[in-house]
XYZ file of C-alpha atoms in Angstrom:
766
model
C 156.679 72.758 63.956
C 154.188 70.632 62.226
C 153.750 68.674 65.359
C 153.452 71.824 67.541
C 150.751 73.171 65.225
C 149.079 69.703 65.146
C 148.952 69.540 69.006
C 147.522 73.019 69.234
C 145.020 72.318 66.821
C 144.057 69.317 68.823
C 143.735 71.083 72.109
C 141.677 73.772 70.449
C 139.454 71.083 69.486
C 139.511 69.650 72.782
C 138.765 72.833 74.341
C 135.871 73.370 72.370
C 134.406 70.024 72.781
C 134.728 70.349 76.372
C 133.272 73.893 76.571
C 130.304 72.351 74.244
C 129.898 69.509 76.680
C 129.586 71.637 79.591
C 126.723 73.797 78.220
C 124.912 70.690 76.640
C 125.076 68.888 80.075
C 122.850 71.784 81.369
C 120.338 71.118 78.725
C 117.344 71.099 80.984
C 118.001 74.535 82.114
C 118.178 75.601 78.566
C 114.859 73.981 77.808
C 113.512 75.589 81.001
C 114.921 79.157 80.259
C 113.584 78.810 76.289
C 110.113 78.065 77.493
C 110.228 80.725 80.016
C 111.319 83.256 77.654
C 108.572 82.363 75.040
C 106.146 82.443 77.788
C 107.204 85.883 79.024
C 106.943 87.276 75.271
C 103.446 85.941 75.206
C 102.365 87.124 78.218
C 103.878 90.618 77.362
C 102.322 90.639 74.198
C 98.711 89.502 75.558
C 98.499 91.497 78.726
C 101.271 94.389 78.505
C 102.297 95.363 75.406
C 100.602 98.415 73.715
C 100.029 98.269 70.098
C 101.416 101.325 68.119
C 99.954 102.080 64.479
C 101.781 104.136 62.015
C 99.663 106.584 60.408
C 100.913 108.001 56.967
C 99.651 110.828 54.761
C 100.970 112.939 51.917
C 100.784 116.650 50.991
C 101.889 118.634 48.036
C 103.497 122.213 48.748
C 102.887 124.307 45.644
C 105.845 126.474 45.811
C 106.022 127.158 41.980
C 104.604 130.326 40.282
C 101.300 128.717 39.389
C 98.779 130.141 41.850
C 96.702 133.079 41.974
C 97.087 136.494 43.094
C 100.274 138.621 44.089
C 101.656 135.983 46.077
C 102.688 133.932 43.256
C 104.084 136.789 41.012
C 107.780 136.749 40.975
C 108.047 139.749 39.419
C 105.918 141.491 41.672
C 107.760 140.015 44.625
C 111.031 141.154 43.099
C 109.943 145.034 43.100
C 109.985 144.727 46.817
C 106.246 145.274 47.762
C 105.924 141.992 49.193
C 108.396 138.994 50.569
C 107.037 135.426 50.605
C 108.976 132.127 51.601
C 108.679 129.159 49.363
C 111.249 126.916 51.033
C 110.305 123.254 51.497
C 112.371 123.438 54.832
C 110.424 126.180 56.399
C 107.183 124.398 55.615
C 108.609 121.227 57.268
C 109.384 123.490 60.209
C 105.987 125.054 60.338
C 104.370 121.552 60.081
C 106.670 120.309 63.122
C 106.016 123.669 65.311
C 104.329 123.471 68.606
C 101.824 126.115 67.254
C 100.274 123.890 64.929
C 100.067 120.935 67.273
C 99.111 122.887 70.154
C 96.170 124.277 68.203
C 95.077 120.848 67.036
C 95.196 119.596 70.594
C 93.305 122.561 71.824
C 90.371 122.712 69.228
C 89.695 118.944 69.385
C 90.520 118.314 73.236
C 93.129 115.615 72.740
C 94.525 116.320 75.949
C 91.352 114.813 77.571
C 91.832 111.011 77.603
C 89.222 108.414 78.217
C 89.907 104.925 79.626
C 88.202 101.620 80.366
C 89.943 100.038 83.592
C 91.181 96.746 82.966
C 92.299 93.866 85.221
C 95.953 94.132 84.062
C 96.133 97.239 82.181
C 93.674 100.067 81.249
C 92.653 100.611 77.726
C 92.158 103.936 76.078
C 89.128 104.584 74.131
C 88.366 107.069 71.719
C 85.395 108.218 69.235
C 82.171 106.524 69.366
C 83.432 104.173 71.937
C 83.436 107.319 74.324
C 80.075 107.622 75.906
C 80.483 111.071 77.188
C 82.180 114.300 76.268
C 84.265 116.465 78.859
C 84.510 120.247 78.344
C 87.294 121.430 80.718
C 88.184 124.983 82.104
C 92.018 124.802 81.788
C 92.206 128.319 83.075
C 90.990 127.324 86.123
C 93.802 127.568 89.092
C 92.743 124.499 90.981
C 93.102 122.200 87.975
C 95.032 119.256 88.521
C 96.566 117.451 85.506
C 96.501 113.487 85.245
C 94.005 113.144 88.002
C 91.842 109.994 87.290
C 88.151 110.904 87.394
C 85.818 108.114 87.203
C 82.421 108.368 85.760
C 79.519 105.903 86.177
C 76.584 106.634 84.038
C 73.341 106.043 85.906
C 70.790 106.667 83.300
C 70.425 109.030 80.564
C 70.265 112.125 82.422
C 72.365 111.360 85.661
C 75.898 110.205 86.263
C 78.125 109.698 89.101
C 81.651 111.204 89.733
C 84.220 109.326 91.874
C 87.791 110.435 92.377
C 90.502 110.618 95.233
C 92.003 113.983 96.246
C 94.285 114.513 99.081
C 93.773 110.767 100.041
C 90.213 111.368 100.238
C 87.562 109.695 98.029
C 85.059 112.132 96.483
C 81.820 110.829 95.324
C 78.984 113.085 93.718
C 76.060 112.841 91.517
C 75.601 115.183 88.884
C 73.162 115.736 85.729
C 74.702 115.842 81.975
C 75.574 119.415 81.015
C 75.828 120.782 84.622
C 78.771 122.805 85.547
C 80.781 121.061 87.866
C 83.402 122.968 90.367
C 85.479 120.456 92.323
C 88.714 120.592 94.326
C 90.796 119.487 91.275
C 89.013 121.216 88.544
C 86.123 122.794 86.828
C 84.407 121.050 83.801
C 81.145 120.013 82.157
C 80.236 116.540 81.073
C 77.937 115.752 78.389
C 76.350 112.786 76.905
C 77.088 111.612 73.219
C 74.198 110.683 71.362
C 76.144 109.008 68.772
C 78.108 106.623 70.944
C 78.318 102.949 70.362
C 79.520 102.015 73.917
C 76.755 100.736 75.798
C 78.738 98.668 78.267
C 78.274 100.703 81.490
C 79.688 97.807 83.561
C 83.493 98.454 82.832
C 84.702 101.359 84.988
C 85.144 104.483 82.971
C 87.546 107.220 83.811
C 89.033 110.274 82.014
C 92.192 112.291 82.506
C 92.965 116.103 81.794
C 96.542 116.320 80.601
C 98.912 119.241 80.327
C 98.850 120.765 76.882
C 102.450 121.418 76.885
C 103.437 117.813 77.752
C 100.760 116.682 75.469
C 102.038 118.617 72.585
C 105.710 117.523 73.425
C 104.574 113.869 73.258
C 102.570 114.396 70.007
C 105.559 116.011 68.201
C 107.719 113.362 69.374
C 105.582 110.670 67.671
C 105.187 112.985 64.411
C 107.557 113.108 61.583
C 107.560 115.021 58.171
C 110.056 114.321 55.342
C 110.403 115.127 51.800
C 109.152 112.321 49.736
C 112.218 113.141 46.960
C 114.821 115.493 46.856
C 113.723 117.652 43.932
C 109.998 117.817 44.511
C 107.594 119.638 46.889
C 105.772 116.229 48.086
C 105.890 115.558 51.808
C 105.478 112.336 53.722
C 103.693 112.876 57.107
C 103.793 109.995 59.678
C 102.528 109.705 63.168
C 102.863 106.811 65.687
C 99.620 106.207 67.825
C 98.525 103.448 70.239
C 94.991 104.337 68.996
C 94.585 103.999 65.081
C 91.322 105.804 64.708
C 92.894 108.650 67.280
C 96.028 108.661 65.290
C 94.143 109.220 62.151
C 92.260 111.941 63.277
C 95.236 113.830 64.792
C 97.073 113.726 61.734
C 94.019 114.756 59.709
C 93.352 117.718 62.039
C 97.036 118.861 61.886
C 96.945 118.800 58.028
C 93.838 120.777 58.147
C 94.960 123.145 60.944
C 97.991 123.756 58.667
C 95.880 124.426 55.546
C 93.539 126.701 57.562
C 96.436 128.700 58.735
C 98.048 128.837 55.473
C 94.978 130.213 54.002
C 94.353 132.592 56.567
C 98.037 133.861 56.454
C 97.472 134.157 52.624
C 94.200 136.078 53.147
C 95.768 138.321 55.395
C 98.682 138.649 53.140
C 96.277 139.550 50.365
C 94.101 142.174 52.886
C 97.342 143.685 53.661
C 98.551 143.760 50.126
C 95.270 145.421 49.125
C 95.665 147.990 51.840
C 99.227 148.812 50.505
C 98.107 149.151 46.826
C 95.203 151.497 47.966
C 97.789 153.529 49.659
C 99.970 153.432 46.808
C 97.385 154.256 44.190
C 96.259 157.377 46.315
C 99.831 158.476 46.145
C 100.255 157.692 42.333
C 97.175 159.788 41.739
C 98.721 162.659 43.484
C 101.967 162.310 41.613
C 100.316 162.080 38.305
C 98.108 165.292 38.942
C 101.579 167.031 39.925
C 103.040 165.767 36.659
C 100.173 166.757 34.445
C 100.296 170.237 36.276
C 104.202 170.560 35.656
C 103.421 169.920 32.102
C 100.752 172.732 31.757
C 103.153 175.022 33.770
C 105.837 174.367 31.383
C 103.715 174.893 28.220
C 102.387 177.959 29.507
C 105.690 179.392 30.605
C 107.133 178.670 27.374
C 104.204 179.608 25.319
C 104.029 176.079 23.462
C 101.448 173.473 22.647
C 103.290 170.959 20.876
C 107.213 171.376 20.741
C 107.593 169.859 17.444
C 104.950 171.757 15.655
C 106.121 174.988 17.007
C 109.686 174.224 15.959
C 108.383 174.093 12.619
C 106.506 177.187 12.775
C 109.646 178.959 14.420
C 111.601 177.833 11.526
C 109.217 179.048 8.902
C 108.658 182.471 10.546
C 112.332 182.836 10.832
C 112.807 182.090 7.235
C 110.057 184.601 6.172
C 111.697 187.412 7.999
C 115.162 186.576 6.962
C 113.877 186.622 3.366
C 112.056 189.873 4.014
C 115.332 191.360 5.424
C 116.999 190.044 2.383
C 114.571 192.001 0.121
C 114.636 195.000 2.330
C 118.638 194.773 2.025
C 118.212 194.679 -1.849
C 116.218 197.879 -1.951
C 118.474 199.550 0.485
C 121.306 198.477 -1.938
C 119.524 199.988 -4.837
C 118.887 203.228 -3.177
C 122.434 203.389 -2.199
C 123.372 203.095 -5.876
C 120.830 205.837 -6.851
C 122.127 208.023 -4.069
C 125.723 207.315 -5.236
C 124.968 208.124 -8.768
C 123.078 211.265 -7.686
C 125.980 212.550 -5.850
C 128.786 211.717 -7.895
C 127.310 212.742 -11.373
C 126.152 216.026 -12.842
C 122.618 216.761 -14.057
C 123.671 215.897 -17.593
C 123.807 212.322 -16.373
C 120.777 209.940 -16.521
C 119.693 207.818 -13.510
C 119.669 204.216 -14.570
C 116.164 202.907 -14.897
C 116.955 199.396 -14.667
C 116.562 199.510 -10.671
C 113.661 197.570 -9.136
C 112.270 200.096 -6.564
C 109.215 199.273 -4.687
C 108.520 203.146 -4.166
C 106.116 204.176 -6.746
C 106.686 207.849 -6.397
C 110.489 207.647 -6.544
C 110.308 205.368 -9.929
C 108.068 208.184 -11.406
C 110.268 210.713 -10.277
C 113.414 209.049 -11.585
C 111.476 208.198 -14.952
C 110.357 211.998 -15.285
C 113.768 213.115 -14.674
C 115.181 210.915 -17.482
C 112.508 212.033 -19.608
C 113.399 215.898 -19.094
C 117.157 215.039 -19.475
C 116.323 213.490 -22.808
C 114.512 216.505 -23.838
C 117.226 218.739 -22.753
C 119.756 216.770 -24.736
C 117.601 216.854 -27.888
C 117.175 220.711 -27.330
C 120.864 221.293 -26.723
C 121.801 220.136 -30.089
C 119.764 223.025 -31.698
C 119.988 225.625 -28.975
C 122.566 227.550 -27.100
C 123.071 227.204 -23.424
C 121.528 230.195 -22.557
C 118.402 229.319 -24.221
C 115.589 230.107 -21.829
C 114.241 226.553 -22.430
C 117.656 224.804 -21.534
C 117.897 227.114 -18.321
C 114.392 226.044 -17.485
C 115.000 222.349 -18.098
C 118.212 222.561 -16.246
C 116.397 224.222 -13.364
C 113.600 221.550 -13.332
C 116.382 218.804 -13.427
C 118.168 220.244 -10.514
C 114.952 220.646 -8.549
C 113.732 217.314 -9.389
C 117.473 215.728 -8.996
C 117.126 217.092 -5.492
C 113.770 215.929 -4.658
C 114.929 212.355 -6.043
C 117.794 212.223 -3.476
C 115.636 213.463 -0.636
C 113.009 210.624 -1.635
C 116.079 208.209 -1.558
C 117.245 209.057 1.509
C 113.725 208.986 3.183
C 113.241 205.640 1.666
C 116.467 204.343 2.535
C 116.007 205.156 6.312
C 112.552 203.642 6.250
C 113.739 200.452 4.674
C 116.595 200.194 7.272
C 114.080 200.756 10.146
C 111.765 198.036 8.565
C 114.792 195.708 7.917
C 116.032 196.103 11.661
C 112.652 195.150 12.886
C 112.409 192.175 10.594
C 115.826 191.281 11.639
C 114.859 191.331 15.336
C 111.832 189.313 14.746
C 114.062 186.760 12.699
C 116.494 186.764 15.572
C 113.718 186.212 18.064
C 112.534 182.909 16.202
C 115.989 181.870 16.075
C 116.358 182.177 19.675
C 112.813 180.008 20.376
C 114.263 177.547 17.957
C 117.266 177.076 19.806
C 115.316 176.488 23.310
C 113.495 173.503 21.439
C 115.872 170.669 22.231
C 115.981 171.542 25.923
C 112.199 171.894 26.004
C 111.843 168.664 24.112
C 114.133 166.980 26.842
C 112.128 168.555 29.768
C 108.953 167.499 28.204
C 110.417 164.042 27.419
C 111.600 163.662 31.129
C 108.105 164.796 32.320
C 106.309 162.545 29.955
C 108.711 159.685 30.931
C 107.835 160.066 34.839
C 103.945 160.607 33.800
C 104.187 157.271 31.745
C 106.021 155.455 34.611
C 103.447 156.429 37.041
C 100.487 155.595 34.925
C 101.954 152.309 34.068
C 102.570 151.421 37.695
C 98.840 152.954 38.560
C 97.204 150.756 36.110
C 99.624 147.574 37.104
C 98.807 148.095 40.976
C 95.078 148.549 39.895
C 95.410 145.111 38.007
C 96.911 143.460 40.790
C 94.170 144.578 43.440
C 91.655 143.208 41.085
C 93.390 139.894 41.253
C 94.021 140.029 45.216
C 90.082 140.819 45.615
C 89.244 137.841 43.375
C 91.716 135.599 45.243
C 89.966 136.802 48.538
C 86.581 135.945 47.093
C 87.563 132.276 46.378
C 90.229 131.461 48.863
C 92.379 128.259 47.809
C 95.441 126.912 49.735
C 98.704 126.438 47.958
C 98.755 122.833 49.909
C 97.059 120.087 48.525
C 96.231 116.642 50.291
C 97.648 113.879 48.049
C 96.978 111.327 50.593
C 94.614 111.249 53.575
C 96.164 109.979 56.864
C 95.631 106.280 56.918
C 96.628 103.825 59.882
C 98.518 100.489 58.806
C 96.576 97.201 59.126
C 98.981 95.906 61.524
C 100.768 97.513 64.489
C 104.387 98.354 63.960
C 105.004 97.739 67.426
C 105.224 95.433 69.360
C 106.808 93.196 66.851
C 105.706 89.759 67.655
C 108.596 88.033 65.724
C 111.173 90.127 67.263
C 109.663 89.568 70.916
C 109.349 85.598 70.401
C 112.838 85.637 68.803
C 114.133 87.618 71.899
C 112.393 84.941 74.343
C 114.033 82.302 72.280
C 117.212 84.076 72.566
C 116.388 84.782 76.307
C 116.405 80.823 76.780
C 119.981 80.608 75.421
C 121.623 83.714 76.838
C 120.537 83.406 80.497
C 121.766 79.833 80.915
C 124.771 80.587 79.086
C 125.263 83.718 81.398
C 124.418 82.015 84.314
C 127.039 79.079 83.589
C 129.421 81.489 82.611
C 128.965 83.813 85.817
C 129.129 80.479 87.824
C 132.324 79.505 86.434
C 133.692 83.052 86.544
C 132.809 83.091 90.162
C 133.776 79.572 90.908
C 137.134 79.196 92.378
C 137.118 75.087 91.997
C 138.522 73.158 89.462
C 135.696 72.098 87.022
C 137.819 70.735 83.986
C 140.911 69.355 82.853
C 142.042 72.693 81.051
C 141.981 74.470 84.663
C 144.851 72.165 85.521
C 146.597 72.071 82.228
C 146.841 75.867 81.697
C 148.476 76.236 85.090
C 150.361 73.164 85.952
C 153.082 71.732 83.924
C 153.146 68.544 85.541
C 152.075 65.550 83.379
C 148.294 65.074 83.438
C 147.310 61.799 83.896
C 143.494 62.175 82.859
C 140.247 62.069 84.370
C 138.437 59.339 86.417
C 134.521 59.805 86.012
C 132.319 59.426 89.071
C 130.940 55.878 89.828
C 126.999 56.346 88.792
C 126.667 52.439 90.022
C 127.038 53.465 93.370
C 129.169 50.248 93.986
C 132.300 49.929 96.013
C 134.105 47.704 93.090
C 136.987 47.270 95.209
C 135.045 44.287 96.429
C 134.953 42.516 93.200
C 137.416 41.807 90.467
C 135.308 41.858 87.332
C 133.419 44.601 86.224
C 132.587 46.126 83.007
C 131.580 49.875 83.894
C 133.367 52.825 82.455
C 134.936 53.820 85.786
C 136.703 50.469 85.800
C 137.977 50.858 82.395
C 139.230 54.294 83.301
C 141.063 52.701 86.325
C 142.742 50.392 83.878
C 143.756 53.153 81.568
C 145.369 55.045 84.608
C 147.429 51.812 85.278
C 148.529 51.894 81.696
C 149.309 55.654 81.586
C 151.563 55.362 84.811
C 153.767 52.918 82.949
C 153.657 55.429 79.778
C 154.551 58.627 81.682
C 157.099 56.906 84.109
C 160.443 58.641 84.356
C 162.193 55.725 86.119
C 162.710 52.163 84.604
C 161.340 50.746 87.594
C 157.792 52.590 88.344
C 157.192 50.255 91.441
C 156.423 52.688 94.315
C 153.426 55.103 93.575
C 152.457 57.530 96.095
C 148.708 58.932 96.054
C 148.063 62.387 97.655
C 145.970 65.306 97.340
C 145.775 69.037 98.804
C 142.730 68.773 101.130
C 140.414 65.939 102.527
C 137.776 64.757 100.422
C 139.475 64.810 96.951
C 139.474 60.967 96.762
C 143.093 60.126 97.091
C 141.843 56.956 99.210
C 139.150 56.101 96.467
C 141.901 56.418 93.608
C 144.537 54.451 95.608
C 142.139 51.664 96.588
C 140.773 51.065 93.074
C 144.203 51.643 91.368
C 145.460 49.026 93.489
C 142.521 46.514 92.810
C 143.018 47.203 89.011
C 146.850 46.342 89.132
C 146.137 43.214 91.070
C 143.286 42.214 88.460
C 145.855 42.750 85.974
C 148.210 39.835 87.535
C 150.326 42.219 89.740
C 151.229 41.607 93.302
C 150.269 44.639 94.916
C 150.683 45.888 98.365
C 148.398 48.890 99.219
C 149.749 50.812 102.331
C 147.518 53.126 104.620
C 150.221 55.671 105.472
C 147.364 58.258 106.386
C 148.001 57.553 110.363
C 145.761 60.381 111.164
C 142.471 59.577 109.926
C 142.897 56.405 108.237
C 139.736 55.210 105.916
C 141.407 52.875 103.582
C 141.021 49.542 105.535
C 137.369 50.160 106.162
C 136.878 50.400 102.320
C 137.715 46.706 102.357
C 136.175 45.728 105.432
C 139.835 44.841 107.228
C 141.125 45.897 110.543
C 143.453 48.615 110.926
C 145.664 46.793 113.091
C 148.125 45.167 113.461
C 149.587 47.777 110.886
C 152.424 50.277 110.159
C 152.330 51.837 113.453
C 152.701 48.584 115.300
C 155.592 47.585 113.085
C 157.386 50.814 113.653
C 156.912 50.986 117.379
C 157.303 47.058 118.127
C 161.041 46.528 117.029
C 160.667 42.869 117.103
C 157.623 42.561 114.687
C 158.137 41.141 111.452
C 156.966 42.716 108.130
C 154.766 39.513 107.303
C 152.888 39.938 110.667
C 151.089 43.337 109.464
C 150.410 42.254 105.626
C 146.741 41.454 105.284
C 145.844 39.449 102.079
C 142.345 40.434 100.609
C 140.200 37.645 100.726
C 138.514 37.807 97.474
C 141.027 39.607 95.123
C 144.102 37.336 94.119
C 147.280 39.442 94.240
C 145.998 42.370 96.614
C 147.890 42.975 99.868
C 146.904 45.544 102.278
C 148.971 47.314 105.512
C 146.768 49.113 107.732
C 147.631 52.147 109.767
C 148.018 50.296 112.920
C 147.418 51.288 116.367
C 146.426 54.949 117.032
C 149.415 57.187 117.872
C 149.802 60.750 118.459
C 153.328 60.997 117.357
C 152.680 60.420 113.681
C 155.665 62.808 112.308
C 158.194 60.826 114.316
C 156.684 57.461 113.115
C 157.171 58.680 109.472
C 160.804 59.391 110.058
C 161.733 56.420 111.707
C 164.389 53.764 110.293
C 161.824 50.895 110.520
C 160.328 52.376 107.418
C 163.610 51.822 105.420
C 163.172 48.244 106.323
C 159.629 47.875 105.389
C 159.982 49.419 102.092
C 163.156 47.175 101.476
C 161.119 44.087 102.135
C 157.899 45.165 100.181
C 160.094 46.124 97.327
C 161.389 42.465 97.160
C 158.024 40.780 97.620
C 155.426 42.990 95.600
C 155.483 44.174 92.080
C 153.695 47.361 92.793
C 153.494 49.469 96.085
C 150.854 51.953 96.529
C 150.799 54.246 99.423
C 147.882 56.378 100.455
C 149.065 59.597 102.517
C 147.568 62.465 104.353
C 146.700 65.636 102.232
C 149.690 67.645 101.716
C 147.902 71.033 101.953
C 147.080 70.143 105.754
C 150.212 68.481 106.942
C 153.521 67.172 105.161
C 153.661 63.466 106.116
C 154.042 62.559 102.225
C 157.351 64.309 102.060
C 159.004 62.246 104.416
C 158.021 59.188 102.046
C 159.286 60.637 98.874
C 162.668 58.904 99.003
C 160.975 55.787 98.624
C 158.660 56.741 95.995
C 159.152 56.237 92.081
C 155.922 58.104 91.038
C 153.526 60.561 92.486
C 149.625 60.641 91.641
C 148.395 63.986 92.837
C 144.486 63.780 93.005
C 142.423 66.825 92.145
C 138.624 66.572 92.480
C 136.263 68.418 90.426
C 134.250 71.160 92.228
C 136.317 70.395 95.607
C 139.946 71.388 94.825
C 140.300 75.281 94.700
C 142.056 76.858 91.743
C 144.531 78.303 94.263
C 145.819 74.969 95.136
C 147.081 74.741 91.713
C 150.179 76.738 92.559
C 151.267 74.641 95.164
C 151.046 71.493 92.791
C 153.155 73.462 90.315
C 155.741 74.324 93.208
C 155.896 70.647 93.995
C 156.556 69.561 90.622
C 159.185 72.287 89.726
C 161.080 71.857 92.996
C 161.046 68.093 92.876
C 159.408 67.704 96.186
C 157.726 64.671 95.060
C 159.292 62.349 92.570
C 157.659 62.138 89.333
C 154.629 64.059 90.216
C 151.437 63.355 87.832
C 148.035 65.123 88.207
C 144.619 63.231 88.082
C 141.291 64.746 88.000
C 138.665 62.885 89.893
C 134.859 62.676 89.914
C 134.257 64.164 86.647
C 130.828 63.329 84.765
C 130.864 60.303 82.775
C 129.315 61.837 79.963
C 131.877 64.700 79.683
C 134.910 62.610 79.533
C 135.868 59.057 79.020
C 139.456 58.604 78.769
C 142.658 60.430 79.417
C 144.601 63.241 77.902
C 148.201 62.375 76.871
C 149.489 66.082 77.425
C 152.551 65.987 79.499
């Protein structure tokens, strides 16, 4: 398991190194793309990029109860007379509304833009840099938006207009201040005296833009957010291509918002004053009605002051009750006197202890008692028939009768007087019983009157406050920080652009190489083979940069020669038979370098001291012998066809390389397939194996013809040559089929013609 993990780690390192070498090998492309990317970034910044400036400002929305007038009084708002909104979100919505921005554009003609025509791009000018002012009639039916109208100032009075309308160039001269009616609009152009632009050589033109589109564009560049979560401070930002114009736009927007706020607040105050006046008029009538109700109530109930009248009622009722009691006492006394007169004889006296208010009755009773005393004194000395006693008795009877009549008369008078007094007392009691109801009624009327009078005074006070707020209008919005553009543009970001250019220099080559590799169906690296084919991988042979055919010499110190020496070593290392004598070299298609590999492998083995026989079994298009400047005949075809020819007659020794012997293809023959199946090949191989240490066979490509398979019975090992950027990946399946089905003995794969810097050596992967 550890060996497997270690091998996997080595493979990953090799893959990474191979990938890195692949990209590093295109370092010139990387440098070119990096220079191109940075140059493009520079040119874009210098000639095409439009600078964008961020303009910032701050305002404070006073949404607390610290203002003037009725708008800031929560108590007044709570009684339902007015309704105001102090929401920060609402104010943000108002600031961001189309109405505010449209007023800014309309009042300041921001939808009319002025430009200087440039070589690469046009430059917008603004403010004092604009020598003219255009006043457009935007209600005109023939107005065309975004129509470039060129202005050439001729002198301080005249100018020339030039434009293209319906593919027709229109040129006309006019005086400043003149009303111009053209097919594309009606407008007036005036000269600005405060302009600092004295350069009349640069072409100047203006455009009238649609207000709705301009408003939408401005709002996209405008943003307002709360400065904090709990406060009323707002941060306003605006992005503009012209710093001065952006500052003016944001300033005008704040001023328009404040003006509209003041106008709204003043309108609210005026409407409130009208409402208060109407309410005051109603309250005056209601107060008069309440006062009239008080007068009518007091008149109907004959009262001036209920409390004082109640005291008077109590006093009068008590006085009458006291008099009734006195009269009752007199009546009681008279009743006793009456009973005494009716129940006693004339000999009995009438009590004199009674308190009687009638003087005549008192005198009669006193006189009666005096006569009775005189009779009693006389009766002691005279008889009953005494004329004096009889006279006194007659007087007593008459006087007694007179007293009784006076008592009855006085009693009747007192009873009548008593009844009258009692009626008066009852009347005052009744009046007194009505006092609580009258007090409640008067209290209700007084409360209503007090409420209306209090509301009247309150409204009168608030009316004066609203009048004062109109006299000194102050907005609830305060400018904390006036709009100011940043010192440097926020875009384009030069660092980002140059970094993007640098990144472009890396991404584009990598992408191109990756796309090239993705679309390339050719073998480009060893991993393309090892990931598909399970046959042992011999390694890689680099291209010969010396442009020499080293098959003509024996000693060389080039890296390619060293690779062939390693190839020879690996052949023995990866062999599956003890005697790895016969080696077949083949490929899939022509041009993959099988003859080159066979020739140089034979030279390498010969230089190592082996007797090597190199056979040109590619009988159809032989090239091997020409590499060594040797003739093709006599050769293999001659030996097979001519039965009496000996093997030694077709063997050619190399004139300069010891141990190297070559057998050419021989005469040209159209029946190559028959020649390869001839029994003479058995004799040939038997003789060669006895005379030589190594036998290397160069065969035709397997992808074209199957000649190599006919020689498999003589072969100990097979070198299957794959060439970089020549062999297609689809051919690997054929190699895998040959290996797994043992169509060629001990098949091993060799990658040919790799860059020398990419690899120098062999893989040991099996």
